[in-house]
PDB file of C-alpha atoms in Angstrom:
ATOM      1  CA  MET A   1      32.549-182.067 -17.549  1.00 37.00           C
ATOM      2  CA  ASN A   2      34.050-182.268 -20.784  1.00 40.00           C
ATOM      3  CA  ARG A   3      36.497-179.768 -20.897  1.00 40.00           C
ATOM      4  CA  THR A   4      36.731-178.881 -24.559  1.00 41.00           C
ATOM      5  CA  SER A   5      33.216-177.467 -23.961  1.00 44.00           C
ATOM      6  CA  ILE A   6      34.820-174.422 -21.758  1.00 45.00           C
ATOM      7  CA  HIS A   7      37.111-173.584 -24.674  1.00 52.00           C
ATOM      8  CA  GLU A   8      35.120-174.044 -27.847  1.00 77.00           C
ATOM      9  CA  PRO A   9      32.766-170.717 -27.220  1.00 77.00           C
ATOM     10  CA  LEU A  10      36.404-168.733 -26.648  1.00 79.00           C
ATOM     11  CA  ASP A  11      37.472-170.549 -30.069  1.00 85.00           C
ATOM     12  CA  ALA A  12      34.450-169.309 -31.936  1.00 86.00           C
ATOM     13  CA  LYS A  13      34.908-165.853 -30.293  1.00 88.00           C
ATOM     14  CA  LYS A  14      38.549-165.687 -32.026  1.00 89.00           C
ATOM     15  CA  MET A  15      37.161-167.169 -35.419  1.00 91.00           C
ATOM     16  CA  ILE A  16      34.650-164.450 -35.384  1.00 92.00           C
ATOM     17  CA  ILE A  17      37.379-161.646 -34.384  1.00 93.00           C
ATOM     18  CA  ARG A  18      39.732-162.832 -36.990  1.00 92.00           C
ATOM     19  CA  ASP A  19      37.077-162.991 -39.637  1.00 94.00           C
ATOM     20  CA  PHE A  20      35.903-159.350 -38.773  1.00 94.00           C
ATOM     21  CA  SER A  21      39.760-158.374 -39.366  1.00 93.00           C
ATOM     22  CA  ASN A  22      39.821-159.856 -42.070  1.00 95.00           C
ATOM     23  CA  LEU A  23      36.564-158.089 -43.613  1.00 95.00           C
ATOM     24  CA  LEU A  24      38.299-154.837 -42.082  1.00 94.00           C
ATOM     25  CA  ASP A  25      41.477-155.421 -43.843  1.00 95.00           C
ATOM     26  CA  THR A  26      40.057-156.528 -47.254  1.00 96.00           C
ATOM     27  CA  ILE A  27      36.829-154.548 -47.471  1.00 96.00           C
ATOM     28  CA  PRO A  28      36.875-151.145 -49.337  1.00 96.00           C
ATOM     29  CA  ASN A  29      35.169-147.801 -47.813  1.00 96.00           C
ATOM     30  CA  GLN A  30      33.294-147.464 -50.851  1.00 94.00           C
ATOM     31  CA  ASP A  31      29.325-147.343 -51.177  1.00 93.00           C
ATOM     32  CA  ASP A  32      29.254-149.411 -54.602  1.00 95.00           C
ATOM     33  CA  GLN A  33      26.664-152.494 -54.556  1.00 96.00           C
ATOM     34  CA  VAL A  34      28.999-155.334 -54.902  1.00 96.00           C
ATOM     35  CA  THR A  35      30.881-153.977 -51.222  1.00 96.00           C
ATOM     36  CA  ILE A  36      27.844-153.089 -50.247  1.00 96.00           C
ATOM     37  CA  GLN A  37      26.138-156.734 -50.762  1.00 96.00           C
ATOM     38  CA  LYS A  38      29.354-158.194 -49.572  1.00 96.00           C
ATOM     39  CA  PHE A  39      29.207-156.252 -45.752  1.00 97.00           C
ATOM     40  CA  LEU A  40      25.303-157.103 -45.580  1.00 96.00           C
ATOM     41  CA  ARG A  41      26.336-160.636 -46.508  1.00 96.00           C
ATOM     42  CA  TYR A  42      28.801-160.855 -43.535  1.00 96.00           C
ATOM     43  CA  LEU A  43      26.513-159.253 -41.402  1.00 96.00           C
ATOM     44  CA  GLN A  44      23.685-162.041 -42.261  1.00 95.00           C
ATOM     45  CA  SER A  45      26.081-164.716 -41.323  1.00 94.00           C
ATOM     46  CA  LEU A  46      26.870-162.920 -37.901  1.00 93.00           C
ATOM     47  CA  ILE A  47      23.656-162.637 -36.668  1.00 93.00           C
ATOM     48  CA  ARG A  48      22.932-166.326 -37.612  1.00 93.00           C
ATOM     49  CA  ILE A  49      25.841-167.830 -35.512  1.00 90.00           C
ATOM     50  CA  LYS A  50      24.084-169.431 -32.714  1.00 88.00           C
ATOM     51  CA  GLN A  51      27.001-171.266 -30.664  1.00 86.00           C
ATOM     52  CA  VAL A  52      27.994-167.963 -28.803  1.00 91.00           C
ATOM     53  CA  VAL A  53      26.925-164.535 -29.028  1.00 91.00           C
ATOM     54  CA  PRO A  54      28.808-162.534 -31.392  1.00 93.00           C
ATOM     55  CA  PRO A  55      30.034-158.915 -30.433  1.00 94.00           C
ATOM     56  CA  VAL A  56      27.833-157.388 -32.805  1.00 95.00           C
ATOM     57  CA  VAL A  57      28.032-153.717 -31.011  1.00 96.00           C
ATOM     58  CA  GLU A  58      31.754-153.480 -31.035  1.00 96.00           C
ATOM     59  CA  ILE A  59      31.777-154.796 -34.405  1.00 96.00           C
ATOM     60  CA  MET A  60      28.731-152.202 -36.018  1.00 97.00           C
ATOM     61  CA  THR A  61      30.983-149.397 -33.712  1.00 97.00           C
ATOM     62  CA  VAL A  62      34.373-150.039 -35.539  1.00 97.00           C
ATOM     63  CA  ILE A  63      32.412-150.307 -39.023  1.00 97.00           C
ATOM     64  CA  LYS A  64      30.869-146.847 -38.582  1.00 97.00           C
ATOM     65  CA  HIS A  65      34.164-145.312 -37.368  1.00 97.00           C
ATOM     66  CA  ASN A  66      36.641-147.051 -39.589  1.00 96.00           C
ATOM     67  CA  LYS A  67      34.373-147.838 -42.734  1.00 97.00           C
ATOM     68  CA  PRO A  68      31.422-144.586 -42.414  1.00 97.00           C
ATOM     69  CA  LEU A  69      30.916-144.429 -46.754  1.00 97.00           C
ATOM     70  CA  LEU A  70      30.271-148.239 -46.444  1.00 97.00           C
ATOM     71  CA  TYR A  71      28.073-147.861 -42.851  1.00 97.00           C
ATOM     72  CA  HIS A  72      26.138-145.480 -44.411  1.00 97.00           C
ATOM     73  CA  ALA A  73      25.537-146.600 -47.512  1.00 97.00           C
ATOM     74  CA  ALA A  74      24.471-150.441 -46.204  1.00 97.00           C
ATOM     75  CA  ARG A  75      22.267-148.609 -43.355  1.00 96.00           C
ATOM     76  CA  ARG A  76      20.599-146.706 -46.564  1.00 96.00           C
ATOM     77  CA  ALA A  77      20.256-150.325 -48.591  1.00 95.00           C
ATOM     78  CA  VAL A  78      18.460-152.215 -45.582  1.00 95.00           C
ATOM     79  CA  MET A  79      14.972-151.900 -45.457  1.00 94.00           C
ATOM     80  CA  THR A  80      13.033-150.927 -41.950  1.00 90.00           C
ATOM     81  CA  SER A  81      11.291-154.549 -41.747  1.00 89.00           C
ATOM     82  CA  SER A  82      14.711-156.529 -42.577  1.00 90.00           C
ATOM     83  CA  ASN A  83      16.243-158.124 -39.727  1.00 92.00           C
ATOM     84  CA  LEU A  84      19.785-156.007 -40.193  1.00 95.00           C
ATOM     85  CA  HIS A  85      17.978-152.981 -39.410  1.00 95.00           C
ATOM     86  CA  MET A  86      18.316-153.238 -35.901  1.00 94.00           C
ATOM     87  CA  LEU A  87      21.532-153.575 -36.315  1.00 95.00           C
ATOM     88  CA  PHE A  88      22.684-150.357 -37.581  1.00 96.00           C
ATOM     89  CA  GLN A  89      20.841-148.858 -34.536  1.00 94.00           C
ATOM     90  CA  LEU A  90      23.475-150.046 -32.211  1.00 93.00           C
ATOM     91  CA  ASP A  91      26.876-147.943 -31.167  1.00 93.00           C
ATOM     92  CA  MET A  92      28.912-147.544 -28.474  1.00 96.00           C
ATOM     93  CA  ASP A  93      32.315-145.522 -27.589  1.00 97.00           C
ATOM     94  CA  LEU A  94      34.744-146.897 -30.203  1.00 96.00           C
ATOM     95  CA  GLN A  95      37.755-146.718 -27.824  1.00 97.00           C
ATOM     96  CA  LEU A  96      35.974-149.407 -25.491  1.00 96.00           C
ATOM     97  CA  ALA A  97      34.672-151.687 -28.429  1.00 95.00           C
ATOM     98  CA  GLN A  98      38.326-152.196 -29.704  1.00 95.00           C
ATOM     99  CA  GLU A  99      39.486-152.929 -26.499  1.00 95.00           C
ATOM    100  CA  ARG A 100      36.814-155.410 -26.338  1.00 93.00           C
ATOM    101  CA  LEU A 101      37.489-156.880 -29.460  1.00 93.00           C
ATOM    102  CA  LYS A 102      41.778-157.167 -28.690  1.00 92.00           C
ATOM    103  CA  GLN A 103      40.528-159.184 -25.585  1.00 88.00           C
ATOM    104  CA  PHE A 104      39.669-162.215 -28.130  1.00 76.00           C
ATOM    105  CA  ASP A 105      42.374-161.494 -30.775  1.00 69.00           C
ATOM    106  CA  GLN A 106      45.086-162.696 -28.703  1.00 63.00           C
TER     107      GLN A 106
END
């Protein structure tokens, strides 16, 4: 058994959480096209990750509560036929989402 394969998924999730934290700190809560496109590009990159299952539900929940203008503007900008449309249907308890994200950000 290759021991590095045990840690790779955990490292990948930590990297996803770090990228998300960086996005949350840097992206403004605005509904302008540049910000919306940046956010949608981030979501596209998130759903393309194949190594692990990214914490998409938790990420969408935190964005919905912390950046509501951006979240709702992006939701309106996404067509129902888009692969991103499904992400805007996801929701969970905010506190639980934050706790789950903190598990990997240590």
